[in-house]
C-alpha atoms as one frame of an Amber mdcrd trajectory, in Angstrom:
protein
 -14.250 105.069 -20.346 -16.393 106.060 -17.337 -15.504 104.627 -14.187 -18.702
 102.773 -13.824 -17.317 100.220 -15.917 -14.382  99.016 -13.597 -17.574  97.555
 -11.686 -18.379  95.139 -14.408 -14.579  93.995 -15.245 -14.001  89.820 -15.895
 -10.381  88.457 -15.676  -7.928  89.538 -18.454 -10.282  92.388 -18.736  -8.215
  95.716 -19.883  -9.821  99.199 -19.920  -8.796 102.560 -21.120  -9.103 106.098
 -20.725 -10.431 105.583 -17.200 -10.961 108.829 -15.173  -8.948 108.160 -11.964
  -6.893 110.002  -9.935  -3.236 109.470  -9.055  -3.841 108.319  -5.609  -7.057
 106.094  -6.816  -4.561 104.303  -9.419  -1.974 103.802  -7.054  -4.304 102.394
  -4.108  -5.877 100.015  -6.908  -2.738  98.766  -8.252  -1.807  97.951  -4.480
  -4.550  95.577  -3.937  -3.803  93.290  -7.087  -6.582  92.720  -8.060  -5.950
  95.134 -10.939  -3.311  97.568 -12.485  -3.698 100.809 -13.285  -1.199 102.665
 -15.760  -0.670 106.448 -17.027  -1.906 106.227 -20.984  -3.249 109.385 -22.633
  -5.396 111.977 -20.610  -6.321 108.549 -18.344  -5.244 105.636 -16.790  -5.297
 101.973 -18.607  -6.731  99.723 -15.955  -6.134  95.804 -16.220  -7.703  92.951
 -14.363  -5.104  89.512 -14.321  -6.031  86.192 -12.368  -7.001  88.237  -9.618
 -10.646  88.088  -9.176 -12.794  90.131  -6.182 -14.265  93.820  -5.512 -12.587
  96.532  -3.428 -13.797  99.923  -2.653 -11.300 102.809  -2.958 -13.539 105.949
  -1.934 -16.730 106.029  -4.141 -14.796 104.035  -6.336 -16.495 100.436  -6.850
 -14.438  97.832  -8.805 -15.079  94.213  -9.238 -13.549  91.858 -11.142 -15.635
  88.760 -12.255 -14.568  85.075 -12.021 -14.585  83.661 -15.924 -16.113  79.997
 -14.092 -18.950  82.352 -11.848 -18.530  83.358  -7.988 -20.217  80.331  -7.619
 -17.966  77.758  -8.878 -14.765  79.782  -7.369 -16.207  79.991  -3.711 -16.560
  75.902  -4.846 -13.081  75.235  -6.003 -11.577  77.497  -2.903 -13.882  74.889
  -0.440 -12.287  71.659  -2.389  -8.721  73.403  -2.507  -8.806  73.413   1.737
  -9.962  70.054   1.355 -13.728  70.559   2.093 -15.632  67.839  -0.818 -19.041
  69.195  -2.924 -20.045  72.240  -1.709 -23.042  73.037  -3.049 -24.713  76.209
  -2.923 -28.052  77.136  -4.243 -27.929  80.661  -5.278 -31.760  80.260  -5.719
 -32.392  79.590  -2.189 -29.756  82.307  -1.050 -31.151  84.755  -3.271 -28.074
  85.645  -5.571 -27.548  87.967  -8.524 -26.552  86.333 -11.309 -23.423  88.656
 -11.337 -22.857  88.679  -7.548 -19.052  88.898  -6.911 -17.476  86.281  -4.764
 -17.109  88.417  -1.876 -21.056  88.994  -1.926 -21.547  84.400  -2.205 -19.106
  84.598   0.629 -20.774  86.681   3.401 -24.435  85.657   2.242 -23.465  81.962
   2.693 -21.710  82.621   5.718 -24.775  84.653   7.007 -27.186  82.284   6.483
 -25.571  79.173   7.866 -24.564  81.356  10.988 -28.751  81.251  11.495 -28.518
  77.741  11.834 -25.438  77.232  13.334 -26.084  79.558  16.032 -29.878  79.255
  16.158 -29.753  78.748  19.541 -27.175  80.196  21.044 -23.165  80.561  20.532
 -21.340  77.236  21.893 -19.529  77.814  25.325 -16.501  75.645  26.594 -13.297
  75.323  28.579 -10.626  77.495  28.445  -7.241  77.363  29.897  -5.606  80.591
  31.825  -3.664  81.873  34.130  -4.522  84.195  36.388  -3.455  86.210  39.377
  -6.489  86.069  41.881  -6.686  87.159  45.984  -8.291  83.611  46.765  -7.410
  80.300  45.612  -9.145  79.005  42.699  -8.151  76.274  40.290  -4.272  75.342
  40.087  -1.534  76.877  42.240   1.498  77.612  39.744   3.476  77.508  42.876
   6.919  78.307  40.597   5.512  81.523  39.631   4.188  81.628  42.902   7.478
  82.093  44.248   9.229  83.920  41.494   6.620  86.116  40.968   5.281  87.443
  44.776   8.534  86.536  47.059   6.662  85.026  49.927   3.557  87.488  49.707
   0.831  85.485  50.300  -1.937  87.601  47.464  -2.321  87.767  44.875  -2.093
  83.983  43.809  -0.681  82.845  40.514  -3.631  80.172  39.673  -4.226  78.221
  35.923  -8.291  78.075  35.775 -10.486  76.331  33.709 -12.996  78.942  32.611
 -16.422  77.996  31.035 -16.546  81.294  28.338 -17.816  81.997  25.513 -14.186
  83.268  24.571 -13.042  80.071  23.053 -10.920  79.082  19.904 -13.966  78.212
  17.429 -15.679  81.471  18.412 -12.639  83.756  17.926 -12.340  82.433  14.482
 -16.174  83.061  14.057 -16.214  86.864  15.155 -12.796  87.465  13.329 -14.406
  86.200  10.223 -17.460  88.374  10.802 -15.891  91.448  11.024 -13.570  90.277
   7.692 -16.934  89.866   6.092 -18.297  93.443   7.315 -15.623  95.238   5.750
 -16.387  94.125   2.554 -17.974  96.438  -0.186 -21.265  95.674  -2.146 -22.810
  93.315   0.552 -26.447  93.232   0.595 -28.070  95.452   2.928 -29.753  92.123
   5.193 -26.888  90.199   4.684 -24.835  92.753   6.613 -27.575  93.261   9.360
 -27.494  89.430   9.478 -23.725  89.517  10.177 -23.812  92.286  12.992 -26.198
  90.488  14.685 -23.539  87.492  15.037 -21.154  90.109  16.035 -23.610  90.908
  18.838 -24.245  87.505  19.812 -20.236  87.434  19.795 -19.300  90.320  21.793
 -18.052  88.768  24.567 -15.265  86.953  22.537 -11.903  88.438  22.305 -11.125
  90.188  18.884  -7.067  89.641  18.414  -5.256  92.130  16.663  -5.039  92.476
  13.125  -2.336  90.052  11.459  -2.404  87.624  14.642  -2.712  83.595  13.451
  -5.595  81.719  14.812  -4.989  78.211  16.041  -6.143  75.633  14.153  -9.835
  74.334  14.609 -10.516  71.010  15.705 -13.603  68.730  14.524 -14.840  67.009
  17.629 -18.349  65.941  18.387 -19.185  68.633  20.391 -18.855  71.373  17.646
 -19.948  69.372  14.968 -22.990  71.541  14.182 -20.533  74.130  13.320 -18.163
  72.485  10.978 -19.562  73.962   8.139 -19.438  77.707   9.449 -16.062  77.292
  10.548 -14.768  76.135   7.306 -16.548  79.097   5.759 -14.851  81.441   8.081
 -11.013  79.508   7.134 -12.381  80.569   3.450 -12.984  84.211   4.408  -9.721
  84.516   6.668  -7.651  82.595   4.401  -8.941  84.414   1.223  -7.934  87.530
   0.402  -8.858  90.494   2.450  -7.284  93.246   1.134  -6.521  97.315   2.120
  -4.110  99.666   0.745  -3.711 103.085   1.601  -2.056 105.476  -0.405  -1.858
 108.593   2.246  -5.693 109.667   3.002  -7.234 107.246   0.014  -7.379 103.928
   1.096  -8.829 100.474  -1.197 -10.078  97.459   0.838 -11.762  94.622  -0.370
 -11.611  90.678  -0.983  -9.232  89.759  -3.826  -7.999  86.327  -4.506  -5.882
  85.081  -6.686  -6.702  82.286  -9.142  -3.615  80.503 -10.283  -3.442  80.415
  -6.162  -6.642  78.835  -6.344  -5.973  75.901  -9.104  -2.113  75.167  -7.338
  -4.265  74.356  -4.535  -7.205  72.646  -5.798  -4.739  70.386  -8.043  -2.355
  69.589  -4.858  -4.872  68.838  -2.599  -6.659  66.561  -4.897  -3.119  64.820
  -6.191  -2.099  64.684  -2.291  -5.526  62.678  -1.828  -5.010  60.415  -4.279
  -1.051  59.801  -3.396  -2.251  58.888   0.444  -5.190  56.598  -1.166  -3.197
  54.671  -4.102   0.424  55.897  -3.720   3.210  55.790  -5.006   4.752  58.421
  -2.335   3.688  61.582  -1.014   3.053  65.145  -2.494   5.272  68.408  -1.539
   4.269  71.563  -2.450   6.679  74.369  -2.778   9.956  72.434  -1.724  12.889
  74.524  -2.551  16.241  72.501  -3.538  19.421  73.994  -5.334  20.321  74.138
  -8.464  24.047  74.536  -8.457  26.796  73.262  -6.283  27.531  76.574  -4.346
  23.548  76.600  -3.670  23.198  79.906  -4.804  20.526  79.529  -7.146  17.291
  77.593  -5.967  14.214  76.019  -7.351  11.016  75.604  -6.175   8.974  73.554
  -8.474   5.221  73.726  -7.501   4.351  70.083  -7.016   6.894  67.085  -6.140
   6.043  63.366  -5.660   8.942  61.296  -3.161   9.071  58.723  -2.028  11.744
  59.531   1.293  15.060  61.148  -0.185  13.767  60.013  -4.462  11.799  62.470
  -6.471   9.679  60.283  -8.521   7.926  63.152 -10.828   7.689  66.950 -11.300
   5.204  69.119 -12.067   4.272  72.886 -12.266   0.369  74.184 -12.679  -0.070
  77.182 -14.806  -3.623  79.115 -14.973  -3.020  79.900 -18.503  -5.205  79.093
 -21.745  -3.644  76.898 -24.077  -3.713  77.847 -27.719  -6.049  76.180 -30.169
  -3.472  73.919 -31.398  -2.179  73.110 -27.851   1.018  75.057 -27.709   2.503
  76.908 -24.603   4.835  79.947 -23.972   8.487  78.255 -24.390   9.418  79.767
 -20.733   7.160  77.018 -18.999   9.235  74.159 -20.821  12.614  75.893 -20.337
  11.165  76.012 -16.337  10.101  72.125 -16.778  13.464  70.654 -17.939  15.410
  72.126 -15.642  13.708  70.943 -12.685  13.473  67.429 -14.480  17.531  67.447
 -15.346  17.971  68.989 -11.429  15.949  65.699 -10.003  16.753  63.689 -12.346
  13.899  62.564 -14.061  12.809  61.781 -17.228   9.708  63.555 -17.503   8.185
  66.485 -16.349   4.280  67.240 -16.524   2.774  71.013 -17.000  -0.507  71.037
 -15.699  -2.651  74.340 -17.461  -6.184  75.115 -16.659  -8.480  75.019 -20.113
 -10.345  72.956 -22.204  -9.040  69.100 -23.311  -6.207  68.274 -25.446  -7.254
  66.809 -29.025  -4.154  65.248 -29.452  -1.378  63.562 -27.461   0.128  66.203
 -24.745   3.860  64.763 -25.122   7.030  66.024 -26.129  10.724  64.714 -26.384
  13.382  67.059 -25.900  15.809  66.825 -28.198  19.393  66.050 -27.256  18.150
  64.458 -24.020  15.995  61.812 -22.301  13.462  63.802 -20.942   9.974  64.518
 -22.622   7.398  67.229 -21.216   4.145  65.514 -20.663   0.957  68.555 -20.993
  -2.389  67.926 -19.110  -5.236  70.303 -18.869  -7.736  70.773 -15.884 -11.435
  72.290 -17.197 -12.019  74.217 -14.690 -15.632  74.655 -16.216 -17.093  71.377
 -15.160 -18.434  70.161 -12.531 -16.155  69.525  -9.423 -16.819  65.648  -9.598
 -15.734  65.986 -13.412 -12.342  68.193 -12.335 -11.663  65.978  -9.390 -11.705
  62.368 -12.214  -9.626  65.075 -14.801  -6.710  65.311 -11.652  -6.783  61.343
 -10.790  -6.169  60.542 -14.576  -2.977  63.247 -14.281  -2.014  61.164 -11.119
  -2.135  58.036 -12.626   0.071  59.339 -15.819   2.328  60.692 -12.778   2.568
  57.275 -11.702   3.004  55.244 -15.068   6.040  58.365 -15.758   8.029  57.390
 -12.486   7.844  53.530 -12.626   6.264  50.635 -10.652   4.240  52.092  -7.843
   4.858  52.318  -4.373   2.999  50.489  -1.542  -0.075  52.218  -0.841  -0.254
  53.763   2.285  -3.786  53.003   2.963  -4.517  56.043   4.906  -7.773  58.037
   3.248  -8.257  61.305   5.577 -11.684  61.351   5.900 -12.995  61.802   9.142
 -16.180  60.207   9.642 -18.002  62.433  11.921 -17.538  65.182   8.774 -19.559
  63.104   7.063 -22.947  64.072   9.242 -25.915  66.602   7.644 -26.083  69.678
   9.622 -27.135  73.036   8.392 -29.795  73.486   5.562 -27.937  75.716   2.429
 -25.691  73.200   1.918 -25.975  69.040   0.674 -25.682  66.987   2.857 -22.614
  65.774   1.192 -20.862  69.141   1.770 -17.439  69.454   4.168 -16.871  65.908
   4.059 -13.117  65.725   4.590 -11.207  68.325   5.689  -7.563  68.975   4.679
């Protein structure tokens, strides 16, 4: 198999008798987004739910999203709690087999012209500095910790007006994410080192440092939209891995990541609009009495100290007639017997079931309830697929819970600004 053909992998993809070296296969296999294993006089390379391109070299390999870059970039936006992000690849000029990494930057790109048609947004920033003249705030502790009666230089906190603010940091750091990426179109990255120019005087922090969290306000609100593009490209999955002098970088990202997330922030939605309780992702609790074994069950509905249902998301195909590897159910009864409930609910991404998704365990109380999320229609369609897995949540644990009233939408998010996107897009963030 040449190695041209590791550009034009899809998910569960497997390919043999690739010509790679050891370093190239090792590299790969550090990235995720594929394996690579000794078979033969080649290597056996595998794409999973790990979907992307990295570069490795003159090496090229992409691995194709079985819903389209599209719909993933789409599912990513609704998982961080952004609603109907619509992108028209027409308009943006897309390949039909453009790689998410590509949608990414070009959509970032593009609504950075608007964004930042005029200018890059100044504003305040706090900091202390040690000046010879007085300007803004005294710190007069540090004052006299600092300079033991010497009257320069003064510790001072100032209020600068810069360019070097929070929202811009994120913007640059995102840009230079997005440069690094292979197989971006050749305007595209112009387009992107142009907002690195228009950037330059905003401090690049080091590799690995956290941002702060943006804050909509009025003031930025033309640039909710490219902000929440730039939490998709630092929050994705940039990717390097160097295996002495060959090194693979890329964007990979992980799709069962991708539906946990879409499917939690959707349920938590609905628990804060209708109840019963509140959603917890990932809570750990132990499993026997000297708490040396844990579980961590990926979705949890409580109401204060009482689980009221369990449920785990798998990004796994159900067979024709419905069944599932036994491992999920042994998985789903013991965190159902752990928290004492009486039904536990495995949520799989595929088409339908044609028949009723229930089963009683034998020898106990507890029945395994099976949903499935189509991942292949449109978000609206998903988003009605998750509320009808809520409300069987709710009818499984009892009479529901006060609502809480609360509905998380923002209503300055709700504004048109920008022209790629609806003006429905980034209406609520998470």
């Amino acid at each position: 198999m040449s190695r041209e053909a590791l550009q034009h992998l899809s998910e569960g993809q497997v390919l043999t008798g690739v010509d790679l070296t050891r370093a190239e296969a090792v590299a790969l296999s550090g990235t995720k987004l594929v394996t690579a294993t000794p078979e033969g006089d080649g290597w056996k390379v595998a794409a999973g739910q790990w979907v992307g391109a990295v570069r490795c070299g003159d090496l090229k390999v992409r691995v194709a999203p079985k819903v389209g870059a599209v719909k993933v970039l789409q599912l990513l936006a609704r998982a961080h709690g952004v609603r109907n992000l619509h992108v028209d690849a027409d308009q943006l000029g897309l390949a039909d087999d453009a790689d998410l990494s590509t949608v990414l930057a070009v959509l970032f790109e593009r609504e950075a012209q608007t964004a930042l048609a005029q200018r890059p947004q100044r504003g305040y920033r706090t900091e202390d500095q040690s000046l010879p003249v007085v300007r803004g705030r005294i710190r007069l502790v540090d004052q006299a910790l600092r300079r033991f009666g010497v009257v320069t230089p003064i510790e001072v906190t100032v209020d600068e007006w810069t360019l070097d603010t929070d929202e811009n940091r994120r913007l640059r750091a995102a840009t230079r994410v997005l440069l690094t990426l292979p197989g971006i179109p050749k305007a595209t990255r112009s387009g992107l080192r142009r907002v690195d120019r228009m950037l330059a005087e905003v401090t690049l922090l080091p590799r690995g440092a956290r941002l702060p969290p943006w804050i909509s306000t009025r003031l930025n609100r033309h640039l909710h939209r490219l902000l929440y593009l730039a939490d998709l490209a630092l929050g994705g999955g940039s990717v390097e891995h160097r295996v002495g002098d060959v090194v693979a970088h890329g964007f990979a990202l992980n799709m069962a990541w991708v539906f946990e997330a879409l499917v939690a922030q959707v349920l938590e939605e609905e628990c804060l609009r209708s109840g019963p309780g509140r959603l917890l992702s990932q809570q750990t609790y132990a499993l026997d009495e000297g708490e040396r074994i844990t579980i961590k069950p990926d979705l949890v509905v409580s109401a204060g100290s009482e689980v009221l249902a369990v449920a785990d998301t798998k990004y796994k195909l159900l067979d024709d007639d419905g069944s599932f590897p036994n491992a999920d159910s042994y998985q789903l009864i013991t965190y159902a017997l752990r928290l004492g409930l009486s039904a536990g609910h495995l949520l799989y991404a595929g088409k339908p079931l044609s028949h009723p998704g229930v089963h009683a365990i034998r020898g106990s109380d507890i029945s395994l309830h099976i949903h499935a999320v189509d991942l292949t229609q449109a978000l609206p369609d998903i988003e009605r697929q998750v509320h009808e897995i809520h409300r069987r949540l709710v009818v499984a644990c009892g009479p529901s819970a006060p609502s809480t009233g609360a509905s998380g939408t923002p209503e300055d998010l709700l504004q048109p600004a920008g022209q790629l996107l609806s003006p429905s897009a980034f209406a609520a963030p998470k």
